[in-house]
């Protein structure tokens, strides 16, 4: 089978607040692949996701990132998003006063505009949100509330998943998508994510625990420690890690 | 060429109303003295009683000093270096739009209020356009007259309805009220007059567009609205001024009288030239706006969206005299660059069971500074009073300032007064979250700001709300990044 690379990270070095966190990180994700990155707390997993999305304050000092062959590092955060990079955040922020539906509509239309598609009108948009929302147990009332304001941990994660389902990104990065979720909520979120697996969309699933990977089964598992990948394998590596912990990789230093 | 754009600083300025209309104007020499006041009065063909009032106000003004309690810093105004009267030169007062100077009509078109079109669109808005000191065109007058509604310039009202003007002018804001109101009482040029007769619901929104055009001309509008028993009117005021290097003084008075069971909604969208990004130029806006709810169950609401002016000093107030009367104040004030605004409201509860509500949203960006200053006063005899105030401030960046100064003077134990205040900042995390979803930085700021002031915007009539939202976006340009 012919593999088309979607994301190519080469020897990436990045720092935040003058502290080097990512040190020589390389990874290629082809279209349709699901990669899991596992690592101990503080390894730099969230930092990696922010660097991929261009969050201000995260400085790349060396290396390259290509997305569909384009230099991702020269793009603004919004350009990356429009190109199809989506970050399902570990701690989604609250935006008081802005109804979730309004926010979503702006996002959808910004991305459609980028791809030269006509804007969705309110009716079309609401229809789409209702359909996708239903699958995730998100009702019409919830999307009237301001973005993430007063949402429970589970609601926040479901809203992140809803956005992913609506924006249909080529690459979804999930940062600790299971944190703060009970098993039922976890299943709902995982189902939403799995629904996007169509053989072309790719995912980078970042997690500390193996649990999530029972529901979102990865094609590849990478162990991330000391700022880069120290070991790669298939889904069985995750089970191995669950048993033995990260000690062996951290001590390696 | 009729209009030459006068761009002061091409680099950072986007004030799209900054053009100057080249028309022949009758302008009084600079300076303020008794002769100038007599000249104004004579030019306008005013009756003796009005001239006397003007002179009395001027005598009093000379004994007053400019207030300095507001949190505002600006160059001293040289009142002798301004001209107090400027009128476009025309044959006689225009009777219909066809007689109005086409250049004036063109000016209004640029402002987005083509008068011709308005006429064609019949029945949506009646516009009383105030060009410098003289009201040049009043549309829909006939249609309103059928219902007994009077909507004309204050100068015309003085001539045609002297009994109403004499009875109510200065009855809400006496000339002794404050320095700027006193100045206005001496030199006011023109403005709008509205009278809604008993039991009449005004069938359309009444609207005035003010525009300051002539150079170095102080603008002293005078507006008087009277809503007789059981009547209703919604009044819209919009303002723009051309872009100029010198500061322009604007000291208006708006007086509203609301009688038994009547209701007045007064909405303002103010976008006078705010000065450039370094604080050069811009309008000084010192306005006294006050409504008196004289009758029982009288109702008044002020809704304002303030994005313009270099310096704003403005406190639309409600004097709640009639029992069960109510006053509302909804405000969005946005300052950017070096703008300063000291604004708020006064709710004076005199009647029993009177209620008031204050929702104030202040947005500060750039190096601007904003103060909310509000007074809730309850008289000893005013039992059963209720007030609710909510003042929220939103900061964009680290170089702006925001202050909230609520005053409460309660002389009646039965009053229930609630005050809430919040200050928040658009955080980097919020901006990143929006951008990560594909929403550009400026759009994200505008989304957050619009969300922040939604509660106020929904009190504006629809078309006005759309215009106001656009204005807010324009005013926010360059506030991030
Ligand atoms: N803004 C920041 N300023 C300083 N240090 C930071 C910042 N963000 C992350 N770090 C540090 O970078 C390291 C990696 O953090 P993070 O990427 O959140 O790890 P993980 O997601 O793998 O738990 C930690 O040591 C953390 O303290
Ligand atoms: Mg993390």
PDB file of N, CA and C in Angstrom, chain A residues 164-238:
ATOM      1  N   UNK A 164     -14.111  18.594  17.041  1.00  0.00           N
ATOM      2  CA  UNK A 164     -13.320  17.752  16.149  1.00  0.00           C
ATOM      3  C   UNK A 164     -14.220  17.125  15.076  1.00  0.00           C
ATOM      4  N   UNK A 165     -15.382  16.647  15.495  1.00  0.00           N
ATOM      5  CA  UNK A 165     -16.301  16.006  14.540  1.00  0.00           C
ATOM      6  C   UNK A 165     -16.800  16.993  13.498  1.00  0.00           C
ATOM      7  N   UNK A 166     -16.966  18.241  13.926  1.00  0.00           N
ATOM      8  CA  UNK A 166     -17.511  19.240  13.007  1.00  0.00           C
ATOM      9  C   UNK A 166     -16.436  19.800  12.077  1.00  0.00           C
ATOM     10  N   UNK A 167     -15.263  20.033  12.634  1.00  0.00           N
ATOM     11  CA  UNK A 167     -14.198  20.655  11.830  1.00  0.00           C
ATOM     12  C   UNK A 167     -13.473  19.630  10.957  1.00  0.00           C
ATOM     13  N   UNK A 168     -13.644  18.364  11.287  1.00  0.00           N
ATOM     14  CA  UNK A 168     -13.057  17.272  10.501  1.00  0.00           C
ATOM     15  C   UNK A 168     -11.606  17.527  10.089  1.00  0.00           C
ATOM     16  N   UNK A 169     -10.732  17.639  11.047  1.00  0.00           N
ATOM     17  CA  UNK A 169      -9.333  17.942  10.724  1.00  0.00           C
ATOM     18  C   UNK A 169      -8.612  16.727  10.132  1.00  0.00           C
ATOM     19  N   UNK A 170      -7.567  16.999   9.333  1.00  0.00           N
ATOM     20  CA  UNK A 170      -6.758  15.917   8.770  1.00  0.00           C
ATOM     21  C   UNK A 170      -5.930  15.277   9.876  1.00  0.00           C
ATOM     22  N   UNK A 171      -5.510  16.117  10.812  1.00  0.00           N
ATOM     23  CA  UNK A 171      -4.732  15.597  11.943  1.00  0.00           C
ATOM     24  C   UNK A 171      -5.352  16.065  13.252  1.00  0.00           C
ATOM     25  N   UNK A 172      -5.737  15.100  14.082  1.00  0.00           N
ATOM     26  CA  UNK A 172      -6.252  15.446  15.410  1.00  0.00           C
ATOM     27  C   UNK A 172      -5.207  15.079  16.441  1.00  0.00           C
ATOM     28  N   UNK A 173      -4.858  16.045  17.262  1.00  0.00           N
ATOM     29  CA  UNK A 173      -3.938  15.769  18.358  1.00  0.00           C
ATOM     30  C   UNK A 173      -4.782  15.760  19.625  1.00  0.00           C
ATOM     31  N   UNK A 174      -4.776  14.657  20.326  1.00  0.00           N
ATOM     32  CA  UNK A 174      -5.580  14.570  21.546  1.00  0.00           C
ATOM     33  C   UNK A 174      -4.654  14.552  22.743  1.00  0.00           C
ATOM     34  N   UNK A 175      -4.704  15.617  23.545  1.00  0.00           N
ATOM     35  CA  UNK A 175      -3.834  15.696  24.708  1.00  0.00           C
ATOM     36  C   UNK A 175      -4.606  15.250  25.942  1.00  0.00           C
ATOM     37  N   UNK A 176      -4.256  14.080  26.445  1.00  0.00           N
ATOM     38  CA  UNK A 176      -4.901  13.526  27.638  1.00  0.00           C
ATOM     39  C   UNK A 176      -6.427  13.604  27.515  1.00  0.00           C
ATOM     40  N   UNK A 177      -6.934  13.084  26.428  1.00  0.00           N
ATOM     41  CA  UNK A 177      -8.372  13.189  26.167  1.00  0.00           C
ATOM     42  C   UNK A 177      -9.200  12.481  27.236  1.00  0.00           C
ATOM     43  N   UNK A 178      -8.562  11.619  28.009  1.00  0.00           N
ATOM     44  CA  UNK A 178      -9.322  10.855  29.003  1.00  0.00           C
ATOM     45  C   UNK A 178      -9.236  11.440  30.408  1.00  0.00           C
ATOM     46  N   UNK A 179      -8.423  12.484  30.590  1.00  0.00           N
ATOM     47  CA  UNK A 179      -8.258  12.974  31.966  1.00  0.00           C
ATOM     48  C   UNK A 179      -9.577  13.517  32.497  1.00  0.00           C
ATOM     49  N   UNK A 180      -9.893  13.132  33.687  1.00  0.00           N
ATOM     50  CA  UNK A 180     -11.111  13.608  34.339  1.00  0.00           C
ATOM     51  C   UNK A 180     -12.384  12.960  33.829  1.00  0.00           C
ATOM     52  N   UNK A 181     -12.287  11.901  33.041  1.00  0.00           N
ATOM     53  CA  UNK A 181     -13.492  11.264  32.521  1.00  0.00           C
ATOM     54  C   UNK A 181     -13.780   9.944  33.224  1.00  0.00           C
ATOM     55  N   UNK A 182     -15.059   9.698  33.510  1.00  0.00           N
ATOM     56  CA  UNK A 182     -15.402   8.368  34.003  1.00  0.00           C
ATOM     57  C   UNK A 182     -15.519   7.446  32.787  1.00  0.00           C
ATOM     58  N   UNK A 183     -15.714   6.172  33.054  1.00  0.00           N
ATOM     59  CA  UNK A 183     -15.614   5.202  31.969  1.00  0.00           C
ATOM     60  C   UNK A 183     -16.682   5.404  30.888  1.00  0.00           C
ATOM     61  N   UNK A 184     -17.887   5.831  31.311  1.00  0.00           N
ATOM     62  CA  UNK A 184     -18.953   6.039  30.330  1.00  0.00           C
ATOM     63  C   UNK A 184     -18.654   7.225  29.420  1.00  0.00           C
ATOM     64  N   UNK A 185     -18.201   8.310  30.047  1.00  0.00           N
ATOM     65  CA  UNK A 185     -17.858   9.496  29.262  1.00  0.00           C
ATOM     66  C   UNK A 185     -16.695   9.177  28.328  1.00  0.00           C
ATOM     67  N   UNK A 186     -15.781   8.396  28.832  1.00  0.00           N
ATOM     68  CA  UNK A 186     -14.622   8.005  28.029  1.00  0.00           C
ATOM     69  C   UNK A 186     -15.055   7.258  26.767  1.00  0.00           C
ATOM     70  N   UNK A 187     -16.013   6.369  26.947  1.00  0.00           N
ATOM     71  CA  UNK A 187     -16.510   5.599  25.796  1.00  0.00           C
ATOM     72  C   UNK A 187     -17.150   6.511  24.753  1.00  0.00           C
ATOM     73  N   UNK A 188     -17.915   7.485  25.247  1.00  0.00           N
ATOM     74  CA  UNK A 188     -18.585   8.420  24.332  1.00  0.00           C
ATOM     75  C   UNK A 188     -17.560   9.206  23.521  1.00  0.00           C
ATOM     76  N   UNK A 189     -16.556   9.708  24.228  1.00  0.00           N
ATOM     77  CA  UNK A 189     -15.522  10.489  23.562  1.00  0.00           C
ATOM     78  C   UNK A 189     -14.779   9.604  22.553  1.00  0.00           C
ATOM     79  N   UNK A 190     -14.431   8.380  22.981  1.00  0.00           N
ATOM     80  CA  UNK A 190     -13.685   7.475  22.103  1.00  0.00           C
ATOM     81  C   UNK A 190     -14.485   7.147  20.847  1.00  0.00           C
ATOM     82  N   UNK A 191     -15.781   6.973  21.017  1.00  0.00           N
ATOM     83  CA  UNK A 191     -16.636   6.697  19.859  1.00  0.00           C
ATOM     84  C   UNK A 191     -16.612   7.846  18.863  1.00  0.00           C
ATOM     85  N   UNK A 192     -16.676   9.054  19.416  1.00  0.00           N
ATOM     86  CA  UNK A 192     -16.613  10.246  18.568  1.00  0.00           C
ATOM     87  C   UNK A 192     -15.310  10.286  17.791  1.00  0.00           C
ATOM     88  N   UNK A 193     -14.237   9.969  18.486  1.00  0.00           N
ATOM     89  CA  UNK A 193     -12.930   9.994  17.844  1.00  0.00           C
ATOM     90  C   UNK A 193     -12.850   8.897  16.778  1.00  0.00           C
ATOM     91  N   UNK A 194     -13.288   7.701  17.141  1.00  0.00           N
ATOM     92  CA  UNK A 194     -13.215   6.580  16.203  1.00  0.00           C
ATOM     93  C   UNK A 194     -14.036   6.818  14.942  1.00  0.00           C
ATOM     94  N   UNK A 195     -15.135   7.583  15.115  1.00  0.00           N
ATOM     95  CA  UNK A 195     -15.980   7.875  13.961  1.00  0.00           C
ATOM     96  C   UNK A 195     -15.217   8.655  12.896  1.00  0.00           C
ATOM     97  N   UNK A 196     -14.182   9.348  13.330  1.00  0.00           N
ATOM     98  CA  UNK A 196     -13.399  10.131  12.371  1.00  0.00           C
ATOM     99  C   UNK A 196     -12.344   9.290  11.652  1.00  0.00           C
ATOM    100  N   UNK A 197     -12.142   8.068  12.145  1.00  0.00           N
ATOM    101  CA  UNK A 197     -11.119   7.221  11.515  1.00  0.00           C
ATOM    102  C   UNK A 197     -11.677   6.644  10.231  1.00  0.00           C
ATOM    103  N   UNK A 198     -11.240   7.229   9.123  1.00  0.00           N
ATOM    104  CA  UNK A 198     -11.814   6.824   7.844  1.00  0.00           C
ATOM    105  C   UNK A 198     -10.737   6.329   6.889  1.00  0.00           C
ATOM    106  N   UNK A 199      -9.545   6.040   7.446  1.00  0.00           N
ATOM    107  CA  UNK A 199      -8.463   5.577   6.591  1.00  0.00           C
ATOM    108  C   UNK A 199      -7.631   6.705   6.007  1.00  0.00           C
ATOM    109  N   UNK A 200      -8.126   7.967   6.163  1.00  0.00           N
ATOM    110  CA  UNK A 200      -7.351   9.101   5.645  1.00  0.00           C
ATOM    111  C   UNK A 200      -6.953  10.058   6.762  1.00  0.00           C
ATOM    112  N   UNK A 201      -7.886  10.288   7.672  1.00  0.00           N
ATOM    113  CA  UNK A 201      -7.562  11.190   8.782  1.00  0.00           C
ATOM    114  C   UNK A 201      -6.582  10.515   9.733  1.00  0.00           C
ATOM    115  N   UNK A 202      -5.727  11.339  10.301  1.00  0.00           N
ATOM    116  CA  UNK A 202      -4.709  10.781  11.198  1.00  0.00           C
ATOM    117  C   UNK A 202      -4.880  11.356  12.592  1.00  0.00           C
ATOM    118  N   UNK A 203      -4.301  10.647  13.557  1.00  0.00           N
ATOM    119  CA  UNK A 203      -4.418  11.093  14.947  1.00  0.00           C
ATOM    120  C   UNK A 203      -3.120  10.907  15.692  1.00  0.00           C
ATOM    121  N   UNK A 204      -2.919  11.834  16.605  1.00  0.00           N
ATOM    122  CA  UNK A 204      -1.796  11.719  17.526  1.00  0.00           C
ATOM    123  C   UNK A 204      -2.410  11.739  18.914  1.00  0.00           C
ATOM    124  N   UNK A 205      -2.400  10.576  19.536  1.00  0.00           N
ATOM    125  CA  UNK A 205      -3.078  10.445  20.826  1.00  0.00           C
ATOM    126  C   UNK A 205      -2.045  10.493  21.944  1.00  0.00           C
ATOM    127  N   UNK A 206      -2.096  11.537  22.717  1.00  0.00           N
ATOM    128  CA  UNK A 206      -1.135  11.713  23.798  1.00  0.00           C
ATOM    129  C   UNK A 206      -1.786  11.270  25.102  1.00  0.00           C
ATOM    130  N   UNK A 207      -1.116  10.380  25.814  1.00  0.00           N
ATOM    131  CA  UNK A 207      -1.711   9.944  27.069  1.00  0.00           C
ATOM    132  C   UNK A 207      -0.665   9.418  28.037  1.00  0.00           C
ATOM    133  N   UNK A 208      -1.008   9.561  29.277  1.00  0.00           N
ATOM    134  CA  UNK A 208      -0.144   9.087  30.342  1.00  0.00           C
ATOM    135  C   UNK A 208      -0.503   7.634  30.659  1.00  0.00           C
ATOM    136  N   UNK A 209      -1.792   7.328  30.484  1.00  0.00           N
ATOM    137  CA  UNK A 209      -2.295   6.008  30.850  1.00  0.00           C
ATOM    138  C   UNK A 209      -2.642   5.178  29.626  1.00  0.00           C
ATOM    139  N   UNK A 210      -2.592   3.882  29.820  1.00  0.00           N
ATOM    140  CA  UNK A 210      -2.900   2.963  28.732  1.00  0.00           C
ATOM    141  C   UNK A 210      -4.403   2.861  28.482  1.00  0.00           C
ATOM    142  N   UNK A 211      -5.173   3.134  29.534  1.00  0.00           N
ATOM    143  CA  UNK A 211      -6.624   2.926  29.507  1.00  0.00           C
ATOM    144  C   UNK A 211      -7.299   3.411  28.228  1.00  0.00           C
ATOM    145  N   UNK A 212      -6.996   4.662  27.830  1.00  0.00           N
ATOM    146  CA  UNK A 212      -7.636   5.261  26.662  1.00  0.00           C
ATOM    147  C   UNK A 212      -7.409   4.424  25.405  1.00  0.00           C
ATOM    148  N   UNK A 213      -6.243   3.770  25.354  1.00  0.00           N
ATOM    149  CA  UNK A 213      -5.868   3.051  24.136  1.00  0.00           C
ATOM    150  C   UNK A 213      -6.644   1.743  23.961  1.00  0.00           C
ATOM    151  N   UNK A 214      -7.378   1.359  24.999  1.00  0.00           N
ATOM    152  CA  UNK A 214      -8.300   0.232  24.839  1.00  0.00           C
ATOM    153  C   UNK A 214      -9.470   0.625  23.949  1.00  0.00           C
ATOM    154  N   UNK A 215      -9.751   1.919  23.950  1.00  0.00           N
ATOM    155  CA  UNK A 215     -10.919   2.400  23.210  1.00  0.00           C
ATOM    156  C   UNK A 215     -10.537   3.044  21.889  1.00  0.00           C
ATOM    157  N   UNK A 216      -9.390   3.728  21.908  1.00  0.00           N
ATOM    158  CA  UNK A 216      -8.887   4.271  20.643  1.00  0.00           C
ATOM    159  C   UNK A 216      -7.617   3.465  20.358  1.00  0.00           C
ATOM    160  N   UNK A 217      -7.765   2.457  19.542  1.00  0.00           N
ATOM    161  CA  UNK A 217      -6.648   1.523  19.372  1.00  0.00           C
ATOM    162  C   UNK A 217      -5.644   2.072  18.357  1.00  0.00           C
ATOM    163  N   UNK A 218      -4.412   2.305  18.795  1.00  0.00           N
ATOM    164  CA  UNK A 218      -3.420   2.924  17.912  1.00  0.00           C
ATOM    165  C   UNK A 218      -2.734   1.916  16.981  1.00  0.00           C
ATOM    166  N   UNK A 219      -2.215   2.440  15.883  1.00  0.00           N
ATOM    167  CA  UNK A 219      -1.402   1.618  14.988  1.00  0.00           C
ATOM    168  C   UNK A 219       0.033   1.550  15.510  1.00  0.00           C
ATOM    169  N   UNK A 220       0.457   2.650  16.117  1.00  0.00           N
ATOM    170  CA  UNK A 220       1.821   2.718  16.649  1.00  0.00           C
ATOM    171  C   UNK A 220       1.802   3.341  18.030  1.00  0.00           C
ATOM    172  N   UNK A 221       2.717   2.903  18.861  1.00  0.00           N
ATOM    173  CA  UNK A 221       2.873   3.482  20.194  1.00  0.00           C
ATOM    174  C   UNK A 221       4.324   3.920  20.358  1.00  0.00           C
ATOM    175  N   UNK A 222       4.505   5.151  20.839  1.00  0.00           N
ATOM    176  CA  UNK A 222       5.858   5.659  21.059  1.00  0.00           C
ATOM    177  C   UNK A 222       6.005   6.055  22.519  1.00  0.00           C
ATOM    178  N   UNK A 223       7.160   5.741  23.049  1.00  0.00           N
ATOM    179  CA  UNK A 223       7.438   6.174  24.414  1.00  0.00           C
ATOM    180  C   UNK A 223       8.237   7.466  24.336  1.00  0.00           C
ATOM    181  N   UNK A 224       7.720   8.452  25.034  1.00  0.00           N
ATOM    182  CA  UNK A 224       8.317   9.791  24.995  1.00  0.00           C
ATOM    183  C   UNK A 224       8.914  10.103  26.358  1.00  0.00           C
ATOM    184  N   UNK A 225      10.219  10.344  26.371  1.00  0.00           N
ATOM    185  CA  UNK A 225      10.878  10.708  27.624  1.00  0.00           C
ATOM    186  C   UNK A 225      12.086  11.570  27.307  1.00  0.00           C
ATOM    187  N   UNK A 226      12.408  12.433  28.225  1.00  0.00           N
ATOM    188  CA  UNK A 226      13.589  13.289  28.061  1.00  0.00           C
ATOM    189  C   UNK A 226      13.535  14.093  26.755  1.00  0.00           C
ATOM    190  N   UNK A 227      12.345  14.385  26.291  1.00  0.00           N
ATOM    191  CA  UNK A 227      12.228  15.290  25.153  1.00  0.00           C
ATOM    192  C   UNK A 227      12.250  14.644  23.786  1.00  0.00           C
ATOM    193  N   UNK A 228      12.318  13.305  23.746  1.00  0.00           N
ATOM    194  CA  UNK A 228      12.240  12.666  22.429  1.00  0.00           C
ATOM    195  C   UNK A 228      11.703  11.247  22.561  1.00  0.00           C
ATOM    196  N   UNK A 229      11.536  10.568  21.412  1.00  0.00           N
ATOM    197  CA  UNK A 229      11.015   9.211  21.437  1.00  0.00           C
ATOM    198  C   UNK A 229      12.138   8.254  21.787  1.00  0.00           C
ATOM    199  N   UNK A 230      11.895   7.444  22.810  1.00  0.00           N
ATOM    200  CA  UNK A 230      12.938   6.500  23.222  1.00  0.00           C
ATOM    201  C   UNK A 230      12.622   5.077  22.779  1.00  0.00           C
ATOM    202  N   UNK A 231      11.382   4.813  22.454  1.00  0.00           N
ATOM    203  CA  UNK A 231      11.060   3.475  21.988  1.00  0.00           C
ATOM    204  C   UNK A 231       9.761   3.504  21.200  1.00  0.00           C
ATOM    205  N   UNK A 232       9.680   2.717  20.135  1.00  0.00           N
ATOM    206  CA  UNK A 232       8.443   2.649  19.349  1.00  0.00           C
ATOM    207  C   UNK A 232       8.014   1.201  19.195  1.00  0.00           C
ATOM    208  N   UNK A 233       6.726   0.988  19.058  1.00  0.00           N
ATOM    209  CA  UNK A 233       6.217  -0.367  18.875  1.00  0.00           C
ATOM    210  C   UNK A 233       4.779  -0.319  18.448  1.00  0.00           C
ATOM    211  N   UNK A 234       4.094  -1.467  18.557  1.00  0.00           N
ATOM    212  CA  UNK A 234       2.672  -1.467  18.235  1.00  0.00           C
ATOM    213  C   UNK A 234       1.871  -1.349  19.529  1.00  0.00           C
ATOM    214  N   UNK A 235       0.592  -1.652  19.473  1.00  0.00           N
ATOM    215  CA  UNK A 235      -0.266  -1.417  20.639  1.00  0.00           C
ATOM    216  C   UNK A 235       0.153  -2.228  21.867  1.00  0.00           C
ATOM    217  N   UNK A 236       0.896  -3.291  21.633  1.00  0.00           N
ATOM    218  CA  UNK A 236       1.326  -4.101  22.771  1.00  0.00           C
ATOM    219  C   UNK A 236       2.333  -3.390  23.670  1.00  0.00           C
ATOM    220  N   UNK A 237       3.020  -2.425  23.055  1.00  0.00           N
ATOM    221  CA  UNK A 237       3.973  -1.647  23.854  1.00  0.00           C
ATOM    222  C   UNK A 237       3.253  -0.895  24.972  1.00  0.00           C
ATOM    223  N   UNK A 238       2.048  -0.474  24.671  1.00  0.00           N
ATOM    224  CA  UNK A 238       1.267   0.247  25.677  1.00  0.00           C
ATOM    225  C   UNK A 238       0.974  -0.656  26.873  1.00  0.00           C
TER     226      UNK A 238
END
